[in-house]
Amino acid sequence: MRHLRKSKLFVIFISLFFIGVFAVGFYTLSDVLIEKTVKIDEQNIIEKNGEYFLLIDERELSLSKNFYDKIEFEKYNEYKIKYVYNRLKKNDGKVVMLKRYGE
């Protein structure tokens, strides 16, 4: 009887483990990487609580201070960017590369 209980717990544990691995894998596979050239002006940038966000394709993309400092509004307005977002979240995403077009 006791052996049967351990076997049942083991099967439940293994089942939960595989469900967890599947869920994490599904979430991770929902990440999308986009690379494009965009025109950036001051209207595309918003600041919330000291953090910067780039508004592109109806998304608020997290923009690091380092990338924000690279943007020269007076000189250039075309930039090549890469950003990542997750299809399962509405306003999730961050800029992972930003450089002046032609650089």
mmCIF file with all atom_site columns, C-alpha atoms in Angstrom:
data_model
loop_
_atom_site.group_PDB
_atom_site.id
_atom_site.type_symbol
_atom_site.label_atom_id
_atom_site.label_alt_id
_atom_site.label_comp_id
_atom_site.label_asym_id
_atom_site.label_entity_id
_atom_site.label_seq_id
_atom_site.pdbx_PDB_ins_code
_atom_site.Cartn_x
_atom_site.Cartn_y
_atom_site.Cartn_z
_atom_site.occupancy
_atom_site.B_iso_or_equiv
_atom_site.pdbx_formal_charge
_atom_site.auth_seq_id
_atom_site.auth_comp_id
_atom_site.auth_asym_id
_atom_site.auth_atom_id
_atom_site.pdbx_PDB_model_num
ATOM 1   C CA . MET A 1 1   ? 0.000  0.000  0.000   1.00 0.00 ? 1   MET A CA 1
ATOM 2   C CA . ARG A 1 2   ? 2.768  2.397  0.931   1.00 0.00 ? 2   ARG A CA 1
ATOM 3   C CA . HIS A 1 3   ? 4.655  1.585  -2.293  1.00 0.00 ? 3   HIS A CA 1
ATOM 4   C CA . LEU A 1 4   ? 1.572  2.521  -4.316  1.00 0.00 ? 4   LEU A CA 1
ATOM 5   C CA . ARG A 1 5   ? 1.382  5.924  -2.608  1.00 0.00 ? 5   ARG A CA 1
ATOM 6   C CA . LYS A 1 6   ? 5.039  6.704  -3.456  1.00 0.00 ? 6   LYS A CA 1
ATOM 7   C CA . SER A 1 7   ? 4.486  5.684  -7.069  1.00 0.00 ? 7   SER A CA 1
ATOM 8   C CA . LYS A 1 8   ? 1.458  7.963  -7.301  1.00 0.00 ? 8   LYS A CA 1
ATOM 9   C CA . LEU A 1 9   ? 3.393  10.906 -5.841  1.00 0.00 ? 9   LEU A CA 1
ATOM 10  C CA . PHE A 1 10  ? 6.251  10.247 -8.250  1.00 0.00 ? 10  PHE A CA 1
ATOM 11  C CA . VAL A 1 11  ? 3.882  10.236 -11.249 1.00 0.00 ? 11  VAL A CA 1
ATOM 12  C CA . ILE A 1 12  ? 2.245  13.462 -10.047 1.00 0.00 ? 12  ILE A CA 1
ATOM 13  C CA . PHE A 1 13  ? 5.650  15.114 -9.555  1.00 0.00 ? 13  PHE A CA 1
ATOM 14  C CA . ILE A 1 14  ? 6.872  14.083 -13.029 1.00 0.00 ? 14  ILE A CA 1
ATOM 15  C CA . SER A 1 15  ? 3.603  15.266 -14.601 1.00 0.00 ? 15  SER A CA 1
ATOM 16  C CA . LEU A 1 16  ? 3.846  18.669 -12.925 1.00 0.00 ? 16  LEU A CA 1
ATOM 17  C CA . PHE A 1 17  ? 7.485  18.951 -13.960 1.00 0.00 ? 17  PHE A CA 1
ATOM 18  C CA . PHE A 1 18  ? 6.672  18.343 -17.630 1.00 0.00 ? 18  PHE A CA 1
ATOM 19  C CA . ILE A 1 19  ? 3.721  20.742 -17.523 1.00 0.00 ? 19  ILE A CA 1
ATOM 20  C CA . GLY A 1 20  ? 6.034  23.408 -16.074 1.00 0.00 ? 20  GLY A CA 1
ATOM 21  C CA . VAL A 1 21  ? 8.704  22.816 -18.716 1.00 0.00 ? 21  VAL A CA 1
ATOM 22  C CA . PHE A 1 22  ? 6.054  22.998 -21.448 1.00 0.00 ? 22  PHE A CA 1
ATOM 23  C CA . ALA A 1 23  ? 4.608  26.254 -20.054 1.00 0.00 ? 23  ALA A CA 1
ATOM 24  C CA . VAL A 1 24  ? 8.027  27.922 -19.796 1.00 0.00 ? 24  VAL A CA 1
ATOM 25  C CA . GLY A 1 25  ? 8.921  26.745 -23.301 1.00 0.00 ? 25  GLY A CA 1
ATOM 26  C CA . PHE A 1 26  ? 5.647  28.020 -24.741 1.00 0.00 ? 26  PHE A CA 1
ATOM 27  C CA . TYR A 1 27  ? 6.124  31.419 -23.074 1.00 0.00 ? 27  TYR A CA 1
ATOM 28  C CA . THR A 1 28  ? 9.714  31.672 -24.312 1.00 0.00 ? 28  THR A CA 1
ATOM 29  C CA . LEU A 1 29  ? 8.774  30.680 -27.857 1.00 0.00 ? 29  LEU A CA 1
ATOM 30  C CA . SER A 1 30  ? 6.278  33.536 -27.887 1.00 0.00 ? 30  SER A CA 1
ATOM 31  C CA . ASP A 1 31  ? 9.133  36.071 -27.929 1.00 0.00 ? 31  ASP A CA 1
ATOM 32  C CA . VAL A 1 32  ? 9.415  37.997 -31.194 1.00 0.00 ? 32  VAL A CA 1
ATOM 33  C CA . LEU A 1 33  ? 12.498 39.887 -32.433 1.00 0.00 ? 33  LEU A CA 1
ATOM 34  C CA . ILE A 1 34  ? 11.874 42.753 -34.857 1.00 0.00 ? 34  ILE A CA 1
ATOM 35  C CA . GLU A 1 35  ? 14.573 44.666 -36.731 1.00 0.00 ? 35  GLU A CA 1
ATOM 36  C CA . LYS A 1 36  ? 13.606 47.775 -38.651 1.00 0.00 ? 36  LYS A CA 1
ATOM 37  C CA . THR A 1 37  ? 14.507 51.323 -39.551 1.00 0.00 ? 37  THR A CA 1
ATOM 38  C CA . VAL A 1 38  ? 12.319 53.945 -37.882 1.00 0.00 ? 38  VAL A CA 1
ATOM 39  C CA . LYS A 1 39  ? 12.052 57.697 -37.693 1.00 0.00 ? 39  LYS A CA 1
ATOM 40  C CA . ILE A 1 40  ? 12.348 58.805 -34.099 1.00 0.00 ? 40  ILE A CA 1
ATOM 41  C CA . ASP A 1 41  ? 11.382 62.220 -32.833 1.00 0.00 ? 41  ASP A CA 1
ATOM 42  C CA . GLU A 1 42  ? 10.588 63.555 -29.394 1.00 0.00 ? 42  GLU A CA 1
ATOM 43  C CA . GLN A 1 43  ? 6.931  62.539 -29.746 1.00 0.00 ? 43  GLN A CA 1
ATOM 44  C CA . ASN A 1 44  ? 7.993  58.862 -29.934 1.00 0.00 ? 44  ASN A CA 1
ATOM 45  C CA . ILE A 1 45  ? 9.661  59.019 -26.505 1.00 0.00 ? 45  ILE A CA 1
ATOM 46  C CA . ILE A 1 46  ? 7.819  59.087 -23.200 1.00 0.00 ? 46  ILE A CA 1
ATOM 47  C CA . GLU A 1 47  ? 9.194  59.131 -19.691 1.00 0.00 ? 47  GLU A CA 1
ATOM 48  C CA . LYS A 1 48  ? 7.491  57.399 -16.758 1.00 0.00 ? 48  LYS A CA 1
ATOM 49  C CA . ASN A 1 49  ? 9.020  57.411 -13.298 1.00 0.00 ? 49  ASN A CA 1
ATOM 50  C CA . GLY A 1 50  ? 12.505 58.072 -14.648 1.00 0.00 ? 50  GLY A CA 1
ATOM 51  C CA . GLU A 1 51  ? 12.296 55.302 -17.270 1.00 0.00 ? 51  GLU A CA 1
ATOM 52  C CA . TYR A 1 52  ? 12.174 55.934 -21.014 1.00 0.00 ? 52  TYR A CA 1
ATOM 53  C CA . PHE A 1 53  ? 9.879  54.235 -23.495 1.00 0.00 ? 53  PHE A CA 1
ATOM 54  C CA . LEU A 1 54  ? 9.895  54.297 -27.286 1.00 0.00 ? 54  LEU A CA 1
ATOM 55  C CA . LEU A 1 55  ? 6.465  54.244 -28.945 1.00 0.00 ? 55  LEU A CA 1
ATOM 56  C CA . ILE A 1 56  ? 6.705  52.053 -32.047 1.00 0.00 ? 56  ILE A CA 1
ATOM 57  C CA . ASP A 1 57  ? 4.047  49.884 -33.706 1.00 0.00 ? 57  ASP A CA 1
ATOM 58  C CA . GLU A 1 58  ? 1.510  50.716 -30.965 1.00 0.00 ? 58  GLU A CA 1
ATOM 59  C CA . ARG A 1 59  ? 3.885  49.353 -28.309 1.00 0.00 ? 59  ARG A CA 1
ATOM 60  C CA . GLU A 1 60  ? 5.654  50.992 -25.403 1.00 0.00 ? 60  GLU A CA 1
ATOM 61  C CA . LEU A 1 61  ? 9.160  49.583 -25.665 1.00 0.00 ? 61  LEU A CA 1
ATOM 62  C CA . SER A 1 62  ? 11.481 49.946 -22.711 1.00 0.00 ? 62  SER A CA 1
ATOM 63  C CA . LEU A 1 63  ? 14.441 52.129 -23.718 1.00 0.00 ? 63  LEU A CA 1
ATOM 64  C CA . SER A 1 64  ? 17.612 52.103 -21.646 1.00 0.00 ? 64  SER A CA 1
ATOM 65  C CA . LYS A 1 65  ? 19.236 55.386 -20.640 1.00 0.00 ? 65  LYS A CA 1
ATOM 66  C CA . ASN A 1 66  ? 22.242 54.425 -22.769 1.00 0.00 ? 66  ASN A CA 1
ATOM 67  C CA . PHE A 1 67  ? 20.074 54.076 -25.901 1.00 0.00 ? 67  PHE A CA 1
ATOM 68  C CA . TYR A 1 68  ? 18.144 57.246 -25.057 1.00 0.00 ? 68  TYR A CA 1
ATOM 69  C CA . ASP A 1 69  ? 21.421 59.180 -24.870 1.00 0.00 ? 69  ASP A CA 1
ATOM 70  C CA . LYS A 1 70  ? 22.385 57.945 -28.369 1.00 0.00 ? 70  LYS A CA 1
ATOM 71  C CA . ILE A 1 71  ? 19.366 59.641 -29.947 1.00 0.00 ? 71  ILE A CA 1
ATOM 72  C CA . GLU A 1 72  ? 20.254 63.053 -31.408 1.00 0.00 ? 72  GLU A CA 1
ATOM 73  C CA . PHE A 1 73  ? 16.913 64.681 -32.136 1.00 0.00 ? 73  PHE A CA 1
ATOM 74  C CA . GLU A 1 74  ? 18.390 67.805 -33.739 1.00 0.00 ? 74  GLU A CA 1
ATOM 75  C CA . LYS A 1 75  ? 20.756 65.980 -36.123 1.00 0.00 ? 75  LYS A CA 1
ATOM 76  C CA . TYR A 1 76  ? 19.259 62.629 -37.069 1.00 0.00 ? 76  TYR A CA 1
ATOM 77  C CA . ASN A 1 77  ? 15.819 61.114 -37.072 1.00 0.00 ? 77  ASN A CA 1
ATOM 78  C CA . GLU A 1 78  ? 16.340 57.716 -38.757 1.00 0.00 ? 78  GLU A CA 1
ATOM 79  C CA . TYR A 1 79  ? 17.594 54.879 -36.581 1.00 0.00 ? 79  TYR A CA 1
ATOM 80  C CA . LYS A 1 80  ? 17.986 51.164 -37.028 1.00 0.00 ? 80  LYS A CA 1
ATOM 81  C CA . ILE A 1 81  ? 16.502 49.339 -34.054 1.00 0.00 ? 81  ILE A CA 1
ATOM 82  C CA . LYS A 1 82  ? 15.942 45.810 -32.834 1.00 0.00 ? 82  LYS A CA 1
ATOM 83  C CA . TYR A 1 83  ? 13.334 45.124 -30.232 1.00 0.00 ? 83  TYR A CA 1
ATOM 84  C CA . VAL A 1 84  ? 11.938 42.074 -28.507 1.00 0.00 ? 84  VAL A CA 1
ATOM 85  C CA . TYR A 1 85  ? 8.414  41.575 -27.233 1.00 0.00 ? 85  TYR A CA 1
ATOM 86  C CA . ASN A 1 86  ? 6.265  38.684 -26.099 1.00 0.00 ? 86  ASN A CA 1
ATOM 87  C CA . ARG A 1 87  ? 3.072  37.978 -28.049 1.00 0.00 ? 87  ARG A CA 1
ATOM 88  C CA . LEU A 1 88  ? 1.324  36.888 -24.869 1.00 0.00 ? 88  LEU A CA 1
ATOM 89  C CA . LYS A 1 89  ? 1.679  40.307 -23.198 1.00 0.00 ? 89  LYS A CA 1
ATOM 90  C CA . LYS A 1 90  ? 0.082  43.459 -24.533 1.00 0.00 ? 90  LYS A CA 1
ATOM 91  C CA . ASN A 1 91  ? 2.616  46.138 -23.638 1.00 0.00 ? 91  ASN A CA 1
ATOM 92  C CA . ASP A 1 92  ? 5.747  44.122 -23.112 1.00 0.00 ? 92  ASP A CA 1
ATOM 93  C CA . GLY A 1 93  ? 8.940  44.830 -25.016 1.00 0.00 ? 93  GLY A CA 1
ATOM 94  C CA . LYS A 1 94  ? 12.340 46.406 -24.950 1.00 0.00 ? 94  LYS A CA 1
ATOM 95  C CA . VAL A 1 95  ? 14.799 47.900 -27.386 1.00 0.00 ? 95  VAL A CA 1
ATOM 96  C CA . VAL A 1 96  ? 17.883 45.676 -27.599 1.00 0.00 ? 96  VAL A CA 1
ATOM 97  C CA . MET A 1 97  ? 19.805 47.597 -30.296 1.00 0.00 ? 97  MET A CA 1
ATOM 98  C CA . LEU A 1 98  ? 19.689 51.178 -31.519 1.00 0.00 ? 98  LEU A CA 1
ATOM 99  C CA . LYS A 1 99  ? 22.059 52.910 -33.907 1.00 0.00 ? 99  LYS A CA 1
ATOM 100 C CA . ARG A 1 100 ? 21.863 55.772 -36.344 1.00 0.00 ? 100 ARG A CA 1
ATOM 101 C CA . TYR A 1 101 ? 20.829 54.659 -39.831 1.00 0.00 ? 101 TYR A CA 1
ATOM 102 C CA . GLY A 1 102 ? 23.936 54.264 -41.989 1.00 0.00 ? 102 GLY A CA 1
ATOM 103 C CA . GLU A 1 103 ? 26.258 53.990 -38.979 1.00 0.00 ? 103 GLU A CA 1
#
